[in-house]
Amino acid sequence: MTPLELLTWARGPGLSIALAICAFGILLRLFEIFSLGRKADLSKAREHSPGSGWRTILSRSLPPPGLMKRAPVTYIGGYVFHLGFAITLFFFVPHIELVRGLTGLSWPGLPTQVIDISAVAGLLALIAVLASRLSNPVKRLLSGFQDYLAWLLTFLPLATGYLAFHHLLIDYTLALALHILSVELLLVALPFTKLFHTVSVFVSRWYNGDIFGRKGVAS
Amino acid sequence: MAHDAPTIAETLRRQGISRRGFLKFCATTASLMALPPSMVPAIAAALEKARRPSVIWLSFQECTGCTESLTRSHTPSIEGLILEQISLDYHHTLQAASGEAAEAAREAAMRENHGKYLLVVDGSIPLGNAGYSTIAGISNLDMLKETAAGAAAVIAVGSCAAYGGLPAALPNPTGAVPVSAIIKDKPVMNVPGCPPIPVVITGVLAHFLTFAALPELDDRGRPKVFYGESIHDRCYRRPFYDQGKFAETFDDEGARKGWCLFKLGCKGPVTYNACATTKWNQGVSFPIQSGHGCIGCSEPGFWDMGPLYKPLSMPIAPVQMMVGAAAAGGAIAGTAMAMRNRAAKKAAQAAHQKVTVDDLEKAK
C-alpha cells in the first residue's frame, strides 16, 4: 500500500468507520447516562437558586483561586493545551473544510502561522502535563492506563499534523495519512474513555451546579 | 548503433545551432538536474562525442497524450532538436512505416543495438486478456518482454506506463499493470505525469548520454531531480495558503486575485512533480497558474484518489447516511441498555429486605 493509497483509505472508508463508531458510541453513552436518572430530591430546596447550574458551567471553566500556587502545571498546562488544541482544530482551514464537507457549515480560518503557534503550544503543554503526571507521586498514583491512553490519543493528531505541515521526518503524504488515521483513532476511543468529557463536561457541570444550588451552595 | 552516424554535436551544428547555444543547453540541463556547474563541460564533452542512441518507443494502453506532449508542446527548440538526435527506430505515431515493415524496423534495431538501446514505453499492459491490446498480432505483454530483453534501460513515460494510470483505475477491467510490474531485471525509470513534462524526458536522455546511466531515482523509480518536491511547496500561490487566503469558486474575487486553490480541490500538497518550477510550454505556465488546481496526475492511482474538486481534507465519499444509521443504532442500543439498567434497579429494589431495629436485636 502506497502512502497515497493509505491516505485515500483514511479519507474514505477509514473516516466513515471512525465517525460511525463515534456517533454510535456517543448516542449509546448519552442514552445510558440520562436514563440512569437520579433519585428524586424530596427535601425542600434550601435556597431558591435559579440558574445555578448555568452559572457553574461558567464558574468551573474559570480558574479557582489558589490553583496557580497549588498546581501551576495543571493550571497553565490545562488552559494552554485546551486553547491550543481548540484553535488548531477549529480554525485551520483544512479542518474547516472537513466540517464543511460533513455538515455544510463553515467559518473563516486563521493564518497558518497562528495555527502553528497554537499547535506547538498545545504539544508543549501536553508534554508538560505528562511530565507532571509522572513526576508527581499523587498524580502518578491516581493515573491509570486510560489516562495515558487518552494522553497519547490526543498527542498523536497534534504531533502528526505538525510533522505533516512542516514536512518533518516523513513524507508529507504519509504524514497526512497518519494524521487522519490518528484522528480516527481518537474518534473511535472518544465515547468509551475519559475523552467523553468533550461531550459530557457541560452536562455534568450543570448538574453539579444545580444540585449544589438546591443544597444551599449556589454558585 | 552505427559507428558512421554523426555525433550529436555534428548534427546540431548542421542544423545551425551555435556552440554557444549548445553550451547553454548543457548548462540548463545541468542546473535542471541539480548537477554542479563543474559538470557542464563533462555534459558538453559527452554529448559532443555521443552518437545517436537507438530508441524504441512502445505504445500500449495509452491515449498518445505523452507523445503529443513531447512533440507538440513547443515550437522546435533546442530540447526538441536534441530529441531528434536520438535514433527513434520504432514509434507507432511518428514512424512512416506500417505493418510488417514497422515490425521489421523494431526487430532490426533490437538486433543491431542489442544491449545498448533505450526502451521507452507509454501506456499500461493488460494482463487480463492478451486480446485487449495487440500490435501486429503480438500482445503487449509479449512485445514488452521481447523488446526489454535487449534494452540497456527502460523508461516508463507517463502515469499509465509508470503506475497503470487510467486503464488501471478501478475496477481495472483489463487487469492493467505498469512496466515495473513486469520488467524486473533491467533498470526501469518512471517518468509519471498525464502527460509528463517534455523537459524531464530530454533531461533524462541527456543524463543517459552523458553518464551512460539513469539519474538517481527515488523509491518509486522517479528521477529525484524532477520529482523531489511537491507542487504545493514550490507553488507561487503557497504564501496565500499560509495567509489563509483561498479561492472559494473558480470565478470569485479570490480566484481573480490568484489566491490558493486548496479549497477547490488542488492536490498540490500530495503531488511530486516539477510543474511549478519548470512549467509547461517553455516555461509559460502550469495548471495552477492557469487557475485550476493540480489534479495529482503524476501520483500512483490518482484517478481513484477521490473527487478532483474536493479539498484534500474532505471525506471522499458521503458519510452522512452511515453516520446517521450508526447514531440511530447507538440510540437503540442505548435505550436497550437503559431498559436493562432499570430492570436491574427494580430487581434490586424488589430484592431489598428491610431490617428493623428489632430484627437486629433479635440477631444478637
PDB file of N, CA and C in Angstrom, chain B residues 6 25 75 83 127 138 153 219 249 252 303 339 359:
ATOM      1  N   PRO B   6      26.521  10.426 -37.441  1.00  0.00           N
ATOM      2  CA  PRO B   6      27.116  11.662 -36.926  1.00  0.00           C
ATOM      3  C   PRO B   6      26.894  11.780 -35.409  1.00  0.00           C
ATOM      4  N   PHE B  25      22.437  24.986 -23.531  1.00  0.00           N
ATOM      5  CA  PHE B  25      21.587  23.825 -23.278  1.00  0.00           C
ATOM      6  C   PHE B  25      22.211  22.920 -22.221  1.00  0.00           C
ATOM      7  N   THR B  75       7.335  24.883 -29.918  1.00  0.00           N
ATOM      8  CA  THR B  75       7.875  25.051 -31.262  1.00  0.00           C
ATOM      9  C   THR B  75       9.263  24.421 -31.257  1.00  0.00           C
ATOM     10  N   LEU B  83      16.054  15.986 -28.938  1.00  0.00           N
ATOM     11  CA  LEU B  83      15.210  14.808 -29.005  1.00  0.00           C
ATOM     12  C   LEU B  83      15.308  14.160 -30.383  1.00  0.00           C
ATOM     13  N   LEU B 127      -3.102  -7.499 -18.423  1.00  0.00           N
ATOM     14  CA  LEU B 127      -2.802  -8.903 -18.115  1.00  0.00           C
ATOM     15  C   LEU B 127      -4.059  -9.766 -18.166  1.00  0.00           C
ATOM     16  N   ILE B 138       0.747  -9.158 -31.902  1.00  0.00           N
ATOM     17  CA  ILE B 138       1.567  -9.527 -30.729  1.00  0.00           C
ATOM     18  C   ILE B 138       0.967  -8.844 -29.507  1.00  0.00           C
ATOM     19  N   ALA B 153      18.218   0.086 -20.793  1.00  0.00           N
ATOM     20  CA  ALA B 153      17.357   0.575 -19.710  1.00  0.00           C
ATOM     21  C   ALA B 153      15.965   0.807 -20.279  1.00  0.00           C
ATOM     22  N   ASP B 219      12.238   6.160  -4.329  1.00  0.00           N
ATOM     23  CA  ASP B 219      11.733   4.810  -4.057  1.00  0.00           C
ATOM     24  C   ASP B 219      10.615   4.388  -4.996  1.00  0.00           C
ATOM     25  N   THR B 249     -14.586  29.764  -5.245  1.00  0.00           N
ATOM     26  CA  THR B 249     -15.125  29.249  -6.505  1.00  0.00           C
ATOM     27  C   THR B 249     -14.146  29.669  -7.606  1.00  0.00           C
ATOM     28  N   ASP B 252     -14.624  33.708  -8.237  1.00  0.00           N
ATOM     29  CA  ASP B 252     -14.830  34.720  -7.204  1.00  0.00           C
ATOM     30  C   ASP B 252     -13.626  35.670  -7.135  1.00  0.00           C
ATOM     31  N   TRP B 303      -6.485   8.565 -10.280  1.00  0.00           N
ATOM     32  CA  TRP B 303      -7.903   8.533 -10.685  1.00  0.00           C
ATOM     33  C   TRP B 303      -8.794   8.102  -9.537  1.00  0.00           C
ATOM     34  N   MET B 339     -33.100   0.173  29.505  1.00  0.00           N
ATOM     35  CA  MET B 339     -34.132  -0.738  29.996  1.00  0.00           C
ATOM     36  C   MET B 339     -33.513  -1.823  30.867  1.00  0.00           C
ATOM     37  N   ASP B 359     -35.243  -6.530  64.459  1.00  0.00           N
ATOM     38  CA  ASP B 359     -34.567  -7.646  63.784  1.00  0.00           C
ATOM     39  C   ASP B 359     -33.115  -7.737  64.235  1.00  0.00           C
TER      40      ASP B 359
END
